[in-house]
JSON list of C-alpha atoms in Angstrom, two decimals:
[
{"chain": "Y", "resi": 11, "resn": "MET", "atom": "CA", "xyz": [12.02, 62.17, -36.71]},
{"chain": "Y", "resi": 12, "resn": "LEU", "atom": "CA", "xyz": [14.47, 65.08, -36.75]},
{"chain": "Y", "resi": 13, "resn": "ASN", "atom": "CA", "xyz": [17.71, 64.71, -38.71]},
{"chain": "Y", "resi": 14, "resn": "LEU", "atom": "CA", "xyz": [20.04, 67.69, -38.53]},
{"chain": "Y", "resi": 15, "resn": "SER", "atom": "CA", "xyz": [23.25, 65.77, -39.11]},
{"chain": "Y", "resi": 16, "resn": "HIS", "atom": "CA", "xyz": [26.10, 67.17, -41.25]},
{"chain": "Y", "resi": 17, "resn": "ASN", "atom": "CA", "xyz": [24.82, 70.77, -41.08]},
{"chain": "Y", "resi": 18, "resn": "CYS", "atom": "CA", "xyz": [27.84, 72.48, -39.49]},
{"chain": "Y", "resi": 19, "resn": "LEU", "atom": "CA", "xyz": [25.71, 73.48, -36.49]},
{"chain": "Y", "resi": 20, "resn": "THR", "atom": "CA", "xyz": [27.72, 75.18, -33.76]},
{"chain": "Y", "resi": 21, "resn": "GLY", "atom": "CA", "xyz": [27.17, 76.13, -30.14]},
{"chain": "Y", "resi": 22, "resn": "PRO", "atom": "CA", "xyz": [25.39, 74.34, -27.31]},
{"chain": "Y", "resi": 23, "resn": "ILE", "atom": "CA", "xyz": [22.47, 71.98, -27.98]},
{"chain": "Y", "resi": 24, "resn": "PRO", "atom": "CA", "xyz": [19.28, 73.97, -27.35]},
{"chain": "Y", "resi": 25, "resn": "SER", "atom": "CA", "xyz": [17.46, 72.73, -24.26]},
{"chain": "Y", "resi": 26, "resn": "SER", "atom": "CA", "xyz": [14.19, 73.56, -26.03]},
{"chain": "Y", "resi": 27, "resn": "LEU", "atom": "CA", "xyz": [14.59, 70.27, -27.95]},
{"chain": "Y", "resi": 28, "resn": "GLY", "atom": "CA", "xyz": [13.17, 68.73, -24.77]},
{"chain": "Y", "resi": 29, "resn": "ASP", "atom": "CA", "xyz": [9.82, 70.30, -25.68]},
{"chain": "Y", "resi": 30, "resn": "LEU", "atom": "CA", "xyz": [9.45, 67.97, -28.68]},
{"chain": "Y", "resi": 31, "resn": "SER", "atom": "CA", "xyz": [7.77, 65.36, -26.51]},
{"chain": "Y", "resi": 32, "resn": "GLU", "atom": "CA", "xyz": [6.56, 63.14, -29.39]},
{"chain": "Y", "resi": 33, "resn": "LEU", "atom": "CA", "xyz": [10.01, 62.89, -31.04]},
{"chain": "Y", "resi": 34, "resn": "GLU", "atom": "CA", "xyz": [11.12, 59.32, -31.71]},
{"chain": "Y", "resi": 35, "resn": "SER", "atom": "CA", "xyz": [14.44, 59.89, -33.49]},
{"chain": "Y", "resi": 36, "resn": "LEU", "atom": "CA", "xyz": [16.97, 62.71, -33.09]},
{"chain": "Y", "resi": 37, "resn": "ASP", "atom": "CA", "xyz": [20.16, 62.86, -35.18]},
{"chain": "Y", "resi": 38, "resn": "LEU", "atom": "CA", "xyz": [22.53, 65.75, -34.51]},
{"chain": "Y", "resi": 39, "resn": "SER", "atom": "CA", "xyz": [25.67, 63.88, -35.53]},
{"chain": "Y", "resi": 40, "resn": "SER", "atom": "CA", "xyz": [28.65, 65.32, -37.39]},
{"chain": "Y", "resi": 41, "resn": "ASN", "atom": "CA", "xyz": [28.16, 68.94, -36.40]},
{"chain": "Y", "resi": 42, "resn": "LYS", "atom": "CA", "xyz": [30.23, 71.22, -34.18]},
{"chain": "Y", "resi": 43, "resn": "LEU", "atom": "CA", "xyz": [27.94, 71.26, -31.17]},
{"chain": "Y", "resi": 44, "resn": "GLN", "atom": "CA", "xyz": [29.60, 72.11, -27.86]},
{"chain": "Y", "resi": 45, "resn": "GLY", "atom": "CA", "xyz": [28.82, 71.97, -24.17]},
{"chain": "Y", "resi": 46, "resn": "ARG", "atom": "CA", "xyz": [26.78, 69.52, -22.16]},
{"chain": "Y", "resi": 47, "resn": "ILE", "atom": "CA", "xyz": [23.88, 67.35, -23.23]},
{"chain": "Y", "resi": 48, "resn": "PRO", "atom": "CA", "xyz": [20.83, 69.15, -21.83]},
{"chain": "Y", "resi": 49, "resn": "MET", "atom": "CA", "xyz": [18.90, 67.31, -19.12]},
{"chain": "Y", "resi": 50, "resn": "GLU", "atom": "CA", "xyz": [15.70, 68.48, -20.85]},
{"chain": "Y", "resi": 51, "resn": "LEU", "atom": "CA", "xyz": [16.25, 65.75, -23.46]},
{"chain": "Y", "resi": 52, "resn": "ASN", "atom": "CA", "xyz": [15.10, 63.33, -20.77]},
{"chain": "Y", "resi": 53, "resn": "ASN", "atom": "CA", "xyz": [11.60, 64.74, -21.39]},
{"chain": "Y", "resi": 54, "resn": "LEU", "atom": "CA", "xyz": [11.57, 63.00, -24.78]},
{"chain": "Y", "resi": 55, "resn": "GLY", "atom": "CA", "xyz": [9.77, 59.91, -23.51]},
{"chain": "Y", "resi": 56, "resn": "PHE", "atom": "CA", "xyz": [9.25, 58.39, -26.98]},
{"chain": "Y", "resi": 57, "resn": "LEU", "atom": "CA", "xyz": [12.85, 58.84, -28.13]},
{"chain": "Y", "resi": 58, "resn": "GLU", "atom": "CA", "xyz": [14.12, 55.52, -29.48]},
{"chain": "Y", "resi": 59, "resn": "VAL", "atom": "CA", "xyz": [17.09, 56.73, -31.54]},
{"chain": "Y", "resi": 60, "resn": "LEU", "atom": "CA", "xyz": [19.63, 59.34, -30.48]},
{"chain": "Y", "resi": 61, "resn": "ASN", "atom": "CA", "xyz": [22.79, 60.17, -32.40]},
{"chain": "Y", "resi": 62, "resn": "LEU", "atom": "CA", "xyz": [25.02, 62.87, -30.97]},
{"chain": "Y", "resi": 63, "resn": "SER", "atom": "CA", "xyz": [28.25, 61.43, -32.36]},
{"chain": "Y", "resi": 64, "resn": "GLN", "atom": "CA", "xyz": [31.05, 63.45, -33.93]},
{"chain": "Y", "resi": 65, "resn": "ASN", "atom": "CA", "xyz": [30.52, 66.71, -32.04]},
{"chain": "Y", "resi": 66, "resn": "ASN", "atom": "CA", "xyz": [32.43, 68.52, -29.29]},
{"chain": "Y", "resi": 67, "resn": "LEU", "atom": "CA", "xyz": [30.14, 67.64, -26.38]},
{"chain": "Y", "resi": 68, "resn": "VAL", "atom": "CA", "xyz": [31.51, 67.48, -22.85]},
{"chain": "Y", "resi": 69, "resn": "GLY", "atom": "CA", "xyz": [30.43, 66.41, -19.38]},
{"chain": "Y", "resi": 70, "resn": "LEU", "atom": "CA", "xyz": [28.30, 63.69, -17.95]},
{"chain": "Y", "resi": 71, "resn": "ILE", "atom": "CA", "xyz": [25.85, 61.79, -20.14]},
{"chain": "Y", "resi": 72, "resn": "PRO", "atom": "CA", "xyz": [22.37, 62.04, -18.56]},
{"chain": "Y", "resi": 73, "resn": "GLN", "atom": "CA", "xyz": [21.05, 58.84, -16.98]},
{"chain": "Y", "resi": 74, "resn": "GLY", "atom": "CA", "xyz": [17.55, 57.46, -16.55]},
{"chain": "Y", "resi": 75, "resn": "LYS", "atom": "CA", "xyz": [14.52, 56.91, -18.74]},
{"chain": "Y", "resi": 76, "resn": "GLN", "atom": "CA", "xyz": [15.41, 56.32, -22.39]},
{"chain": "Y", "resi": 77, "resn": "PHE", "atom": "CA", "xyz": [19.04, 57.46, -21.92]},
{"chain": "Y", "resi": 78, "resn": "ASP", "atom": "CA", "xyz": [19.69, 54.06, -20.33]},
{"chain": "Y", "resi": 79, "resn": "THR", "atom": "CA", "xyz": [18.86, 52.40, -23.67]},
{"chain": "Y", "resi": 80, "resn": "PHE", "atom": "CA", "xyz": [21.28, 54.29, -25.94]},
{"chain": "Y", "resi": 81, "resn": "THR", "atom": "CA", "xyz": [24.57, 52.65, -26.91]},
{"chain": "Y", "resi": 82, "resn": "ILE", "atom": "CA", "xyz": [28.11, 53.92, -27.23]},
{"chain": "Y", "resi": 83, "resn": "ASP", "atom": "CA", "xyz": [27.47, 54.67, -30.92]},
{"chain": "Y", "resi": 84, "resn": "SER", "atom": "CA", "xyz": [25.14, 57.50, -29.90]},
{"chain": "Y", "resi": 85, "resn": "TYR", "atom": "CA", "xyz": [28.04, 59.44, -28.36]},
{"chain": "Y", "resi": 86, "resn": "GLY", "atom": "CA", "xyz": [31.15, 58.44, -30.37]},
{"chain": "Y", "resi": 87, "resn": "GLY", "atom": "CA", "xyz": [33.63, 61.14, -31.31]},
{"chain": "Y", "resi": 88, "resn": "ASN", "atom": "CA", "xyz": [32.82, 63.37, -28.32]},
{"chain": "Y", "resi": 89, "resn": "LEU", "atom": "CA", "xyz": [36.08, 63.07, -26.39]},
{"chain": "Y", "resi": 90, "resn": "GLY", "atom": "CA", "xyz": [34.82, 65.24, -23.53]},
{"chain": "Y", "resi": 91, "resn": "LEU", "atom": "CA", "xyz": [31.81, 63.04, -22.66]},
{"chain": "Y", "resi": 92, "resn": "CYS", "atom": "CA", "xyz": [31.94, 60.67, -19.72]},
{"chain": "Y", "resi": 93, "resn": "GLY", "atom": "CA", "xyz": [29.65, 58.29, -17.85]},
{"chain": "Y", "resi": 94, "resn": "LEU", "atom": "CA", "xyz": [27.56, 55.35, -18.95]},
{"chain": "Y", "resi": 95, "resn": "PRO", "atom": "CA", "xyz": [27.42, 53.82, -21.52]},
{"chain": "Y", "resi": 96, "resn": "LEU", "atom": "CA", "xyz": [30.97, 55.03, -22.20]},
{"chain": "Y", "resi": 97, "resn": "SER", "atom": "CA", "xyz": [33.85, 53.40, -20.37]},
{"chain": "Y", "resi": 98, "resn": "LYS", "atom": "CA", "xyz": [35.29, 56.84, -19.53]},
{"chain": "Y", "resi": 99, "resn": "ARG", "atom": "CA", "xyz": [34.44, 57.81, -15.97]},
{"chain": "Y", "resi": 100, "resn": "CYS", "atom": "CA", "xyz": [33.96, 61.40, -14.92]},
{"chain": "Y", "resi": 101, "resn": "ASP", "atom": "CA", "xyz": [36.94, 62.74, -12.95]},
{"chain": "Y", "resi": 102, "resn": "ASN", "atom": "CA", "xyz": [34.97, 65.08, -10.73]},
{"chain": "Y", "resi": 103, "resn": "ASP", "atom": "CA", "xyz": [33.26, 63.27, -7.82]},
{"chain": "Y", "resi": 104, "resn": "GLU", "atom": "CA", "xyz": [30.52, 65.92, -7.85]},
{"chain": "Y", "resi": 105, "resn": "GLU", "atom": "CA", "xyz": [29.43, 64.78, -11.29]},
{"chain": "Y", "resi": 106, "resn": "THR", "atom": "CA", "xyz": [27.37, 61.76, -10.39]},
{"chain": "Y", "resi": 107, "resn": "PRO", "atom": "CA", "xyz": [24.79, 60.54, -12.87]},
{"chain": "Y", "resi": 108, "resn": "ALA", "atom": "CA", "xyz": [21.42, 62.17, -12.40]},
{"chain": "Y", "resi": 109, "resn": "LYS", "atom": "CA", "xyz": [18.69, 59.57, -12.05]},
{"chain": "Y", "resi": 110, "resn": "PHE", "atom": "CA", "xyz": [15.14, 60.38, -13.04]},
{"chain": "Y", "resi": 111, "resn": "ASP", "atom": "CA", "xyz": [12.02, 58.72, -11.74]},
{"chain": "Y", "resi": 112, "resn": "ARG", "atom": "CA", "xyz": [8.81, 58.24, -13.74]},
{"chain": "Y", "resi": 113, "resn": "ASP", "atom": "CA", "xyz": [7.71, 61.83, -13.10]},
{"chain": "Y", "resi": 114, "resn": "GLY", "atom": "CA", "xyz": [10.99, 63.28, -14.42]},
{"chain": "Y", "resi": 115, "resn": "VAL", "atom": "CA", "xyz": [12.17, 64.23, -10.94]},
{"chain": "Y", "resi": 116, "resn": "VAL", "atom": "CA", "xyz": [15.80, 63.60, -10.03]},
{"chain": "Y", "resi": 117, "resn": "ASP", "atom": "CA", "xyz": [16.04, 60.65, -7.64]},
{"chain": "Y", "resi": 118, "resn": "ASP", "atom": "CA", "xyz": [19.44, 60.55, -5.91]},
{"chain": "Y", "resi": 119, "resn": "ASP", "atom": "CA", "xyz": [18.40, 57.80, -3.46]},
{"chain": "Y", "resi": 120, "resn": "GLU", "atom": "CA", "xyz": [17.45, 55.21, -6.06]},
{"chain": "Y", "resi": 121, "resn": "LEU", "atom": "CA", "xyz": [18.51, 51.71, -5.02]},
{"chain": "Y", "resi": 122, "resn": "ASN", "atom": "CA", "xyz": [20.05, 49.38, -7.49]},
{"chain": "Y", "resi": 123, "resn": "TRP", "atom": "CA", "xyz": [17.13, 47.09, -8.39]},
{"chain": "Y", "resi": 124, "resn": "LYS", "atom": "CA", "xyz": [19.35, 44.02, -8.67]},
{"chain": "Y", "resi": 125, "resn": "ILE", "atom": "CA", "xyz": [20.54, 44.41, -5.10]},
{"chain": "Y", "resi": 126, "resn": "SER", "atom": "CA", "xyz": [16.96, 44.92, -3.94]},
{"chain": "Y", "resi": 127, "resn": "ILE", "atom": "CA", "xyz": [15.84, 41.70, -5.63]},
{"chain": "Y", "resi": 128, "resn": "LEU", "atom": "CA", "xyz": [18.74, 39.73, -4.15]},
{"chain": "Y", "resi": 129, "resn": "MET", "atom": "CA", "xyz": [17.97, 41.09, -0.70]},
{"chain": "Y", "resi": 130, "resn": "GLY", "atom": "CA", "xyz": [14.34, 40.05, -1.06]},
{"chain": "Y", "resi": 131, "resn": "TYR", "atom": "CA", "xyz": [15.23, 36.53, -2.17]},
{"chain": "Y", "resi": 132, "resn": "GLY", "atom": "CA", "xyz": [17.78, 36.20, 0.63]},
{"chain": "Y", "resi": 133, "resn": "CYS", "atom": "CA", "xyz": [15.34, 37.34, 3.32]},
{"chain": "Y", "resi": 134, "resn": "GLY", "atom": "CA", "xyz": [12.63, 35.04, 1.96]},
{"chain": "Y", "resi": 135, "resn": "LEU", "atom": "CA", "xyz": [14.99, 32.08, 1.93]},
{"chain": "Y", "resi": 136, "resn": "VAL", "atom": "CA", "xyz": [16.17, 32.69, 5.50]},
{"chain": "Y", "resi": 137, "resn": "LEU", "atom": "CA", "xyz": [12.61, 33.22, 6.77]},
{"chain": "Y", "resi": 138, "resn": "GLY", "atom": "CA", "xyz": [11.29, 30.12, 4.98]},
{"chain": "Y", "resi": 139, "resn": "MET", "atom": "CA", "xyz": [14.09, 27.89, 6.21]},
{"chain": "Y", "resi": 140, "resn": "SER", "atom": "CA", "xyz": [13.65, 29.20, 9.77]},
{"chain": "Y", "resi": 141, "resn": "MET", "atom": "CA", "xyz": [9.91, 28.51, 9.73]},
{"chain": "Y", "resi": 142, "resn": "ALA", "atom": "CA", "xyz": [10.46, 24.98, 8.38]},
{"chain": "Y", "resi": 143, "resn": "TYR", "atom": "CA", "xyz": [13.05, 24.24, 11.07]},
{"chain": "Y", "resi": 144, "resn": "ILE", "atom": "CA", "xyz": [10.79, 25.50, 13.86]},
{"chain": "Y", "resi": 145, "resn": "ALA", "atom": "CA", "xyz": [7.82, 23.52, 12.54]},
{"chain": "Y", "resi": 146, "resn": "PHE", "atom": "CA", "xyz": [9.76, 20.23, 12.40]},
{"chain": "Y", "resi": 147, "resn": "ALA", "atom": "CA", "xyz": [11.74, 20.83, 15.61]},
{"chain": "Y", "resi": 148, "resn": "THR", "atom": "CA", "xyz": [8.63, 21.45, 17.76]},
{"chain": "Y", "resi": 149, "resn": "GLY", "atom": "CA", "xyz": [6.99, 18.21, 16.82]},
{"chain": "Y", "resi": 150, "resn": "LYS", "atom": "CA", "xyz": [4.92, 16.86, 14.03]},
{"chain": "Y", "resi": 151, "resn": "PRO", "atom": "CA", "xyz": [3.92, 19.58, 11.64]},
{"chain": "Y", "resi": 152, "resn": "TRP", "atom": "CA", "xyz": [0.23, 18.64, 11.66]},
{"chain": "Y", "resi": 153, "resn": "TRP", "atom": "CA", "xyz": [-0.61, 21.08, 8.88]},
{"chain": "Y", "resi": 154, "resn": "PHE", "atom": "CA", "xyz": [1.93, 19.44, 6.59]},
{"chain": "Y", "resi": 155, "resn": "ILE", "atom": "CA", "xyz": [0.81, 15.93, 7.44]},
{"chain": "Y", "resi": 156, "resn": "ARG", "atom": "CA", "xyz": [-2.84, 16.83, 6.66]},
{"chain": "Y", "resi": 157, "resn": "ILE", "atom": "CA", "xyz": [-1.90, 18.23, 3.25]},
{"chain": "Y", "resi": 158, "resn": "TYR", "atom": "CA", "xyz": [0.29, 15.22, 2.51]},
{"chain": "Y", "resi": 159, "resn": "GLU", "atom": "CA", "xyz": [-2.47, 12.78, 3.51]},
{"chain": "Y", "resi": 160, "resn": "ARG", "atom": "CA", "xyz": [-5.07, 14.55, 1.33]},
{"chain": "Y", "resi": 161, "resn": "VAL", "atom": "CA", "xyz": [-2.78, 14.44, -1.68]},
{"chain": "Y", "resi": 162, "resn": "ARG", "atom": "CA", "xyz": [-1.93, 10.78, -1.06]},
{"chain": "Y", "resi": 163, "resn": "GLN", "atom": "CA", "xyz": [-5.65, 9.87, -0.75]},
{"chain": "Y", "resi": 164, "resn": "ARG", "atom": "CA", "xyz": [-6.48, 11.62, -4.01]},
{"chain": "Y", "resi": 165, "resn": "ILE", "atom": "CA", "xyz": [-3.69, 9.79, -5.78]},
{"chain": "Y", "resi": 166, "resn": "THR", "atom": "CA", "xyz": [-4.74, 6.38, -4.43]},
{"chain": "Y", "resi": 167, "resn": "LYS", "atom": "CA", "xyz": [-8.40, 7.00, -5.46]},
{"chain": "Y", "resi": 168, "resn": "THR", "atom": "CA", "xyz": [-7.42, 7.54, -9.07]}
]
């Protein structure tokens, strides 16, 4: 745990904080920190609590890894910040959220996992319904009748 809140710290946040890989809580609130949130903070894989509120930070909030778990409270009072989880969108189209994969490498081509799951379910449903139609349209589905008969025989025996 590192609590440096209310210390009148000024200047940019040092990117070397990203070297504290075992850090679980970082509180830099109520200082006069300026500039962007360093991407190196994404290296803090055990970080559960982050409080950067009440500073003068600007730019896009990093995305990916544990940054996806922090709430609005972590960034309050930084009028220049934009991006999720804040409702303020970044004006510049070039500032798209940087996504990080498990190895800490930026992944710009990451698909939205919800869309991927829906596509999988949709394809499975269409394929399953098509196979069932073909099986019943071409005649008796002998494989289905055999399974049904076995189950019926087991039930009648008991």
